PDB file of C-alpha atoms in Angstrom:
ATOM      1  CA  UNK A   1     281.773  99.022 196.205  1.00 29.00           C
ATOM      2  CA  UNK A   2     280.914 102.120 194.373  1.00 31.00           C
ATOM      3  CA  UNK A   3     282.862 103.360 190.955  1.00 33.00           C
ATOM      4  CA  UNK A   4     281.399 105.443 187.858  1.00 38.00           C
ATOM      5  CA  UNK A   5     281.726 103.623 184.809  1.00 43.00           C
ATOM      6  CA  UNK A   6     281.475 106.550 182.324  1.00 41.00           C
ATOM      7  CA  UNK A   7     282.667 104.267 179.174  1.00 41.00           C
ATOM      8  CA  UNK A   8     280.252 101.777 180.071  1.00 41.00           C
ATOM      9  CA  UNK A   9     277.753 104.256 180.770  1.00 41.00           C
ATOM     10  CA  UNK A  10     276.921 102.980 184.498  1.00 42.00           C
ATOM     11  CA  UNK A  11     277.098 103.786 187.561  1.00 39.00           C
ATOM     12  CA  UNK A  12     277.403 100.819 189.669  1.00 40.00           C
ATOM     13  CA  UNK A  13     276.213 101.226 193.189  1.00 34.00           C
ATOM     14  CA  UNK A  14     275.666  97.365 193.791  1.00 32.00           C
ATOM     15  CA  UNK A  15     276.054  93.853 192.333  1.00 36.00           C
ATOM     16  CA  UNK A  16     272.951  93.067 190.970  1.00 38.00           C
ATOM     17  CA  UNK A  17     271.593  89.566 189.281  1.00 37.00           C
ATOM     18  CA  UNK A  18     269.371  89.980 186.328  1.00 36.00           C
ATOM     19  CA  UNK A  19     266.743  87.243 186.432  1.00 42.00           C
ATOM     20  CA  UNK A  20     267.339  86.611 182.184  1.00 42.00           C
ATOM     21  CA  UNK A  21     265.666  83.078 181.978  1.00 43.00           C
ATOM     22  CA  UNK A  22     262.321  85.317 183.177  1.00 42.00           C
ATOM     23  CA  UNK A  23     263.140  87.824 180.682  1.00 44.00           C
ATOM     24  CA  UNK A  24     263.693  85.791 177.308  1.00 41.00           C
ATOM     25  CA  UNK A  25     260.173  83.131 178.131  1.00 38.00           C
ATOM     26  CA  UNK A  26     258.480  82.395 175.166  1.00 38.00           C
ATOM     27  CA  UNK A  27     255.714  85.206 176.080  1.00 37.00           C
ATOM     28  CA  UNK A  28     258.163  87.725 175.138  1.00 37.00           C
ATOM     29  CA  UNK A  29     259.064  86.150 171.784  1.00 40.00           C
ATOM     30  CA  UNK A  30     257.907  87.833 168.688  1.00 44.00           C
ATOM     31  CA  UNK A  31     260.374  85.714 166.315  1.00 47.00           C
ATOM     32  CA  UNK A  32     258.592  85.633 162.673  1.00 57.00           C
ATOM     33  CA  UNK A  33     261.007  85.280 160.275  1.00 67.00           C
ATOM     34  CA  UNK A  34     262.582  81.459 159.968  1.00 70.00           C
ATOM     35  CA  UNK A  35     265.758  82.974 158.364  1.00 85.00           C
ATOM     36  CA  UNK A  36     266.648  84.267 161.550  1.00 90.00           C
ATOM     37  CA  UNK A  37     268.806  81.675 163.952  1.00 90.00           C
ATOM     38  CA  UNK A  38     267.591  81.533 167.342  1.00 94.00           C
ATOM     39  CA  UNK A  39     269.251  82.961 170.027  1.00 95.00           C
ATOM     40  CA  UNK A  40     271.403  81.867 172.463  1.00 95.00           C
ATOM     41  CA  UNK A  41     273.022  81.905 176.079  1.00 95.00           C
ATOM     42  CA  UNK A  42     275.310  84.596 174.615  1.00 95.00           C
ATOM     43  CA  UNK A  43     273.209  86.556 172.810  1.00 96.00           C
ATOM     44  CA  UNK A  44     271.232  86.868 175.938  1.00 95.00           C
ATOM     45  CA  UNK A  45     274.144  87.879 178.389  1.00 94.00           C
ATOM     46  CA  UNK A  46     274.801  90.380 175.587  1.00 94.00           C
ATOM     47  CA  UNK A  47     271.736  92.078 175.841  1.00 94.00           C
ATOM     48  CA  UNK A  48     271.515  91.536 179.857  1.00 93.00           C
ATOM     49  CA  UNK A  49     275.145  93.587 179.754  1.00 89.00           C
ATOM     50  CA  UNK A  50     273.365  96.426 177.382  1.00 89.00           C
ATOM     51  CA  UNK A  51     270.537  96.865 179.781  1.00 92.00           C
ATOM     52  CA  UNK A  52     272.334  96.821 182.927  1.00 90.00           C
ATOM     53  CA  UNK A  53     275.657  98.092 182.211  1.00 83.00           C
ATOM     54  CA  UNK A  54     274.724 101.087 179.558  1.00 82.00           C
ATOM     55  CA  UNK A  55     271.006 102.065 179.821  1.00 87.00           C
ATOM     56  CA  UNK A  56     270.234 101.236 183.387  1.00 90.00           C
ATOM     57  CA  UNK A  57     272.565 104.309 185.146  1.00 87.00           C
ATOM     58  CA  UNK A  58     270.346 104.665 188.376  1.00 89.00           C
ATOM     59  CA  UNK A  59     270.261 100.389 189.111  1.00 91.00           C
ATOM     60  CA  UNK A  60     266.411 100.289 189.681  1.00 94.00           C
ATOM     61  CA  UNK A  61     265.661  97.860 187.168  1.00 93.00           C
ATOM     62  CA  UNK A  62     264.499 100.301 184.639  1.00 93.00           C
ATOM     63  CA  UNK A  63     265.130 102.952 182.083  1.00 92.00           C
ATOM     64  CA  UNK A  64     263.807 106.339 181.423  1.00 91.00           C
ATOM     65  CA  UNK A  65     264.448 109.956 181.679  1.00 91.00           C
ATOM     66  CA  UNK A  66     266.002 109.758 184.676  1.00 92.00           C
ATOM     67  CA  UNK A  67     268.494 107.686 183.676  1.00 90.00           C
ATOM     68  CA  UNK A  68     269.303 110.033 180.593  1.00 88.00           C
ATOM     69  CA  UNK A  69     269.647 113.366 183.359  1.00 91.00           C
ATOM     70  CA  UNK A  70     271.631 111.496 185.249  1.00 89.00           C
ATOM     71  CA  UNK A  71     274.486 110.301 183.496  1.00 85.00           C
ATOM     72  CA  UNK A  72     274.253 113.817 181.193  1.00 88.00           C
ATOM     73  CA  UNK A  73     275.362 115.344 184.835  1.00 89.00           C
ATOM     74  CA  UNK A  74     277.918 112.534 185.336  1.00 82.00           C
ATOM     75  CA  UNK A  75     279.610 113.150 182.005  1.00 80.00           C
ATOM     76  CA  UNK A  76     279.418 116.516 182.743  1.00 85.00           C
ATOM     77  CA  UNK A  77     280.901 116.326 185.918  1.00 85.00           C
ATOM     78  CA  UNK A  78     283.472 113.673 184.968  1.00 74.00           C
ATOM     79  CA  UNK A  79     284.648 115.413 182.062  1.00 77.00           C
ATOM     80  CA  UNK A  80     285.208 118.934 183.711  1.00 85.00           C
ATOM     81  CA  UNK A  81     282.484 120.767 181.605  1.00 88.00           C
ATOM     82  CA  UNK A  82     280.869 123.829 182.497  1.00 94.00           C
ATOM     83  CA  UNK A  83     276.975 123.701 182.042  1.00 91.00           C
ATOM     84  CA  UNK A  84     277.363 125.803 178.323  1.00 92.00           C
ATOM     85  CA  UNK A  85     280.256 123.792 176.893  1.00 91.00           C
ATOM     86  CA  UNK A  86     279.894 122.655 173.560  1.00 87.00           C
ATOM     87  CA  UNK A  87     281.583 119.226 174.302  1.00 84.00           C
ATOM     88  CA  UNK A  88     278.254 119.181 176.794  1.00 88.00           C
ATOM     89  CA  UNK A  89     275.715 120.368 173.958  1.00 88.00           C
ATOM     90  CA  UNK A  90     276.706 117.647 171.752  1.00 84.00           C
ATOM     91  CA  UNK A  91     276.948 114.661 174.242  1.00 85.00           C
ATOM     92  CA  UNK A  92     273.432 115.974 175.175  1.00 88.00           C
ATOM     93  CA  UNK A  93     272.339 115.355 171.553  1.00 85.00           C
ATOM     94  CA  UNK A  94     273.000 111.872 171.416  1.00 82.00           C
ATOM     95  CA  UNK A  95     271.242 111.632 174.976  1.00 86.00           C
ATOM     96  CA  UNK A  96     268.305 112.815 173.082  1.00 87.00           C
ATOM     97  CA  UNK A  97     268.384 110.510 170.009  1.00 84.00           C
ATOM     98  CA  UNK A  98     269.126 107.905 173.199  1.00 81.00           C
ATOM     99  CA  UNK A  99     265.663 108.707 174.679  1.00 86.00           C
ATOM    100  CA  UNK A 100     263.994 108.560 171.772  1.00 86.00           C
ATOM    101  CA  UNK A 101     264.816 104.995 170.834  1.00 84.00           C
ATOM    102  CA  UNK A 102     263.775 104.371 174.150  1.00 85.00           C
ATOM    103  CA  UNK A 103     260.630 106.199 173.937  1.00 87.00           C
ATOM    104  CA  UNK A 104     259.462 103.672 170.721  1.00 86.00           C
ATOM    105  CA  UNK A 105     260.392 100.794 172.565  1.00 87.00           C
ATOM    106  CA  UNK A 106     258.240 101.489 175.337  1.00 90.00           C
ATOM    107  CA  UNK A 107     255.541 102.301 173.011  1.00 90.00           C
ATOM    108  CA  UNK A 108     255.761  98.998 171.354  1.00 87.00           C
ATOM    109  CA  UNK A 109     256.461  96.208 173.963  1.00 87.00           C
ATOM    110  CA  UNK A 110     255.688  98.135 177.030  1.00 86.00           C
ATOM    111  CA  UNK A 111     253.168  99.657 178.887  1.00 88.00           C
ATOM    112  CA  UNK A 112     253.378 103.441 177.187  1.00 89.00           C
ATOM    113  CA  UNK A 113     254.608 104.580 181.074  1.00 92.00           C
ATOM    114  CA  UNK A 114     257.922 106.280 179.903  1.00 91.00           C
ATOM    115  CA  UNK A 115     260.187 103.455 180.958  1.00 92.00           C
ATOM    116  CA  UNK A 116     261.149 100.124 179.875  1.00 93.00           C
ATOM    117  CA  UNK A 117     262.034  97.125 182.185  1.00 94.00           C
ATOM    118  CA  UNK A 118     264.471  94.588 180.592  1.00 94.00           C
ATOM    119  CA  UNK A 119     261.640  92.128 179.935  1.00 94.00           C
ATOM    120  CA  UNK A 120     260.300  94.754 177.319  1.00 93.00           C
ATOM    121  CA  UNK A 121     263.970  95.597 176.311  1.00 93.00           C
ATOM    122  CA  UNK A 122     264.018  91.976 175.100  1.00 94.00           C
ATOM    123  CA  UNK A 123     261.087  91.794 173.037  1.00 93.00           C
ATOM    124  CA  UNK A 124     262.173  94.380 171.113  1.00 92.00           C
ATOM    125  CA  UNK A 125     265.579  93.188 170.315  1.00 94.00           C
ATOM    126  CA  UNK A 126     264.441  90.588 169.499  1.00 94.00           C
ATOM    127  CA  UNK A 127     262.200  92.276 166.948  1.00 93.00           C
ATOM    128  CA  UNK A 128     265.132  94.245 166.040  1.00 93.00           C
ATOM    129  CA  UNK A 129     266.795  91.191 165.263  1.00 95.00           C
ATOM    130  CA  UNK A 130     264.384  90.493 162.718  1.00 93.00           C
ATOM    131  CA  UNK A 131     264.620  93.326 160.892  1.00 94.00           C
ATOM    132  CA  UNK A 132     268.495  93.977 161.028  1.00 96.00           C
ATOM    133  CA  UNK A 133     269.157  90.468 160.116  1.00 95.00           C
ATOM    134  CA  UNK A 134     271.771  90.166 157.575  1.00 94.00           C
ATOM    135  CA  UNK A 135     271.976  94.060 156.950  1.00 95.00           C
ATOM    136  CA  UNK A 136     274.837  96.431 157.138  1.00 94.00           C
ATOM    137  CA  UNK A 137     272.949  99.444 156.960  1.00 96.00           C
ATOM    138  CA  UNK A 138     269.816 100.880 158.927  1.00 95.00           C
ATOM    139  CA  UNK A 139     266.284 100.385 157.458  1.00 94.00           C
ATOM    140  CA  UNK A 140     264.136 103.244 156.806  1.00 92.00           C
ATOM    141  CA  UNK A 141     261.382 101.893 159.997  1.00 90.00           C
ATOM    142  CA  UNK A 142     264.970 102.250 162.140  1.00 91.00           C
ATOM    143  CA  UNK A 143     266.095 105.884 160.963  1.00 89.00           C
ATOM    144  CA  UNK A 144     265.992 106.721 164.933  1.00 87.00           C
ATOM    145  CA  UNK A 145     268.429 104.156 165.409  1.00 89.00           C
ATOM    146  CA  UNK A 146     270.776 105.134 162.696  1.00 90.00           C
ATOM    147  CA  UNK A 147     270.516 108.311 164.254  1.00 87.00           C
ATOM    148  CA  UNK A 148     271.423 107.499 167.597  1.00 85.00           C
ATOM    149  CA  UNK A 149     274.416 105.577 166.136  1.00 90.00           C
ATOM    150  CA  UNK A 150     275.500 108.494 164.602  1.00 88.00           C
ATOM    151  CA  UNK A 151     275.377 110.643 167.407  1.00 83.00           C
ATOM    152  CA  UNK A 152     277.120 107.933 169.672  1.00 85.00           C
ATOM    153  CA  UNK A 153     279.757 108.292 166.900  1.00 89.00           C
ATOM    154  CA  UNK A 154     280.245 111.353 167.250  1.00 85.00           C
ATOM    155  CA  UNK A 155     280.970 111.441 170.994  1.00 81.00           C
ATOM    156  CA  UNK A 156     283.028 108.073 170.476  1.00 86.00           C
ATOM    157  CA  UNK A 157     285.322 110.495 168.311  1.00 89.00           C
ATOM    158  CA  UNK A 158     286.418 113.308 170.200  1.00 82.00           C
ATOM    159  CA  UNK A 159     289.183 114.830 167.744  1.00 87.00           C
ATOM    160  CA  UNK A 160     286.291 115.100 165.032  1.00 87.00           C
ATOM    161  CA  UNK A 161     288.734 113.347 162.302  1.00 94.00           C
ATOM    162  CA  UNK A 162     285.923 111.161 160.918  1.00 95.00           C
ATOM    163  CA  UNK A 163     287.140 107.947 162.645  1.00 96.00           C
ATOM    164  CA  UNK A 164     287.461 106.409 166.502  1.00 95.00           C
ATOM    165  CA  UNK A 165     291.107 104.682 166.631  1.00 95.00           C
ATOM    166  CA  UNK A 166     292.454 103.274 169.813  1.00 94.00           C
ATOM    167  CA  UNK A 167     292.929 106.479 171.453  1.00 92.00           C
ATOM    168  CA  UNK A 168     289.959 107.807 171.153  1.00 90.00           C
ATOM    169  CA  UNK A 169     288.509 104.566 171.977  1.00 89.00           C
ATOM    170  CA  UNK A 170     290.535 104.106 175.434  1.00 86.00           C
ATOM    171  CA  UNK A 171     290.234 108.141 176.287  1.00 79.00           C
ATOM    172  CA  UNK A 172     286.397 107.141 177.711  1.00 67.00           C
ATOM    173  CA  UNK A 173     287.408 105.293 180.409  1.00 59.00           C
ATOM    174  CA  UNK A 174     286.907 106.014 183.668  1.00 53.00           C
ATOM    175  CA  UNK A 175     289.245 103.730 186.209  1.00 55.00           C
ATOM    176  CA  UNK A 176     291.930 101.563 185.686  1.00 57.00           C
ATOM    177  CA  UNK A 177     289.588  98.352 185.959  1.00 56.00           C
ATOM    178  CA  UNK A 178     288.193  99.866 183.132  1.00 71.00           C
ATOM    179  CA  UNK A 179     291.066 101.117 180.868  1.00 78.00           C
ATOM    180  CA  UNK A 180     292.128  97.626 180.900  1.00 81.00           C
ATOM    181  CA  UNK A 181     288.773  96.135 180.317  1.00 80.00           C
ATOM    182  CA  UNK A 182     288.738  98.534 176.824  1.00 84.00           C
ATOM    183  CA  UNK A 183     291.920  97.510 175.945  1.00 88.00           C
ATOM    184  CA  UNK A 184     290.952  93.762 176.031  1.00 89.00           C
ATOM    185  CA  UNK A 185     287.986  94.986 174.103  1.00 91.00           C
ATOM    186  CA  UNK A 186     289.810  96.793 171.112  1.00 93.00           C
ATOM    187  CA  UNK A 187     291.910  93.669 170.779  1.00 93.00           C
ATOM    188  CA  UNK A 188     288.701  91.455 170.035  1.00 93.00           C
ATOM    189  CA  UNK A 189     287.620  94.483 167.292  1.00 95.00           C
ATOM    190  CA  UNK A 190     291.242  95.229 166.114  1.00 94.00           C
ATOM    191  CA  UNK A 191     292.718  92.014 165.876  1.00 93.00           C
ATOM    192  CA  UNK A 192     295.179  93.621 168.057  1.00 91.00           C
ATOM    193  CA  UNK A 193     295.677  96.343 165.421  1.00 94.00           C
ATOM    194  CA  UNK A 194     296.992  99.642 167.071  1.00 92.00           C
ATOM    195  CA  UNK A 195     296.387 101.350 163.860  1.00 95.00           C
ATOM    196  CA  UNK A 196     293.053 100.216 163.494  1.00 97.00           C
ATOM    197  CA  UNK A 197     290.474 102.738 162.855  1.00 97.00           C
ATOM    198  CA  UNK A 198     286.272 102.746 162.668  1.00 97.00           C
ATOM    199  CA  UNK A 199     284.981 104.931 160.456  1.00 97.00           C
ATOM    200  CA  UNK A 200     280.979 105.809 160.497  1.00 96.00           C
ATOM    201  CA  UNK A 201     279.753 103.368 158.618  1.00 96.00           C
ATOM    202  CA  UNK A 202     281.840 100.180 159.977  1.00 97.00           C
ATOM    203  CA  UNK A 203     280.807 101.495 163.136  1.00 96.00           C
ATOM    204  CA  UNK A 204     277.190 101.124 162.417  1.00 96.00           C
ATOM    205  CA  UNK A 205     277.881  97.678 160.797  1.00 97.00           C
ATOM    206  CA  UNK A 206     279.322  96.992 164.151  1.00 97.00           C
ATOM    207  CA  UNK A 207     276.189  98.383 166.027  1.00 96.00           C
ATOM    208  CA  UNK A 208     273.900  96.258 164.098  1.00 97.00           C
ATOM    209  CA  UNK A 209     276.320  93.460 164.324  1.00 97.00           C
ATOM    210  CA  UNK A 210     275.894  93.841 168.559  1.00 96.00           C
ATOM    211  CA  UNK A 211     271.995  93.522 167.760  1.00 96.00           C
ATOM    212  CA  UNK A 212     272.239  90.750 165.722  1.00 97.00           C
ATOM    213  CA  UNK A 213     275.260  88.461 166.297  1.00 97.00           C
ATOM    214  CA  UNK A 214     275.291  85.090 168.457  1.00 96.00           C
ATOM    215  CA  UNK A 215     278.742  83.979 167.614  1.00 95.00           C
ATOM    216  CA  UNK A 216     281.258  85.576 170.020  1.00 93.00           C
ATOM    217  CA  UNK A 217     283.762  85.831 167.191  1.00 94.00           C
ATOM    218  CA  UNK A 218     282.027  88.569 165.235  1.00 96.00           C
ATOM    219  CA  UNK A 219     283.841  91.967 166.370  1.00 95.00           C
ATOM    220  CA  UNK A 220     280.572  93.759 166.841  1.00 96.00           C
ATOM    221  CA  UNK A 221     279.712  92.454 170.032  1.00 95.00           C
ATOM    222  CA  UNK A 222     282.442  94.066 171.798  1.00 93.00           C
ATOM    223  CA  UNK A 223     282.341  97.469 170.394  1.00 90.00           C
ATOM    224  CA  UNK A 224     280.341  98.541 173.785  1.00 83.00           C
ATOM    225  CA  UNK A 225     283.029  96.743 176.389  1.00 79.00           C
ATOM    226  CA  UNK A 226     283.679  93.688 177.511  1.00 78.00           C
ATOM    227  CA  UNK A 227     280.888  91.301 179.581  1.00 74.00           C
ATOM    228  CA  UNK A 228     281.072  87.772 180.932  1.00 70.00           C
ATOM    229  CA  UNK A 229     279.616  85.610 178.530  1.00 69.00           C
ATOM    230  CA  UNK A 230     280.972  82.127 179.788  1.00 58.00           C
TER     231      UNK A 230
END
């Protein structure tokens, strides 16, 4: 079948299987610090859902500029704008800060060709792991990340009130299937909270908490949807 996924940030032309055993040998490992718990069958679906599901829009196993045009023309289209709108300039922003972080990835565990594969994508969570581990805020050596955070933030809240509550939270989606897969989603982050609201810096604890987390009960690893971790 064939849907856009805009709060997912896919577009899904095909099933695909991600060959993640490949992906997470010890070859790709660059584990240093013993603090650090190892990770696991969940943390690893996690990341497998991040690749496929947010960065890889075009399916090819791969992510680079492309990918970024793409779904800027998707939200675009989805959303109604015309080619000037502000709503547009600003999403386009955080597409930028996207590429970057990107960019450095591909610069440090891949081949410097302007894309990353998900084998490369895993060696440098798993670096990121290292250095987010038990942090709240972004190091200085990850001020691109922060930044991207920030500007994800801002397109996560769309009435510009300084926090992302349910509605703005459930106002990305894109089908049914997938209204109902956020809803399940901010019940896991809320504690089925209707009131709850994420401000800038609990969202970034729940960013880093995504990066970081092996234990399905931390909120964090939902704030990007829901993905089949059994």
């Amino acid at each position: 079948y064939i849907y856009i996924n805009i709060s997912r940030f896919k577009v899904k032309w095909t099933l695909k299987m991600i060959n993640t055993e490949k992906a997470t040998t010890n070859d790709t490992k660059t584990l240093t610090n013993s603090n650090v718990p190892p990770t696991n069958d969940f943390w690893i679906k996690k990341i497998t859902f991040y690749f496929s599901e947010i960065l890889d829009i075009n399916n090819d196993g791969k992510v680079n500029s492309s990918d970024i045009d793409m779904f800027r023309e998707l939200y675009r289209q989805l959303k109604g704008l015309d080619h000037d709108s502000p709503k547009l300039h600003s999403f386009s922003l955080f597409l930028e800060k996207w590429l970057t972080a990107i960019m450095l990835a591909d610069q440090k565990y891949g081949n410097n060709d302007g894309s990353i594969t998900i084998e490369e994508f895993f060696k440098y969570c798993e670096q990121l792991r290292i250095e987010l581990y038990g942090r709240k805020t972004w190091p200085s050596s990850l001020s691109y990340m922060s930044e991207y955070i920030e500007a994800l933030f801002s397109v996560l809240d769309s009435d510009n009130d300084g926090y992302i509550c349910k509605n703005n939270f459930l106002n990305t989606n894109s089908s049914y299937e997938d209204l109902n897969s956020r809803m399940a989603s901010w019940g896991l982050i809320s504690d089925n909270n209707d009131n709850f609201k994420i401000d800038k810096n609990l969202f970034n604890e729940f960013s880093i908490e995504f990066l970081v987390s092996t234990n399905p009960n931390d909120r964090g690893n939902w704030i990007f949807g829901l993905f089949n971790y059994k």
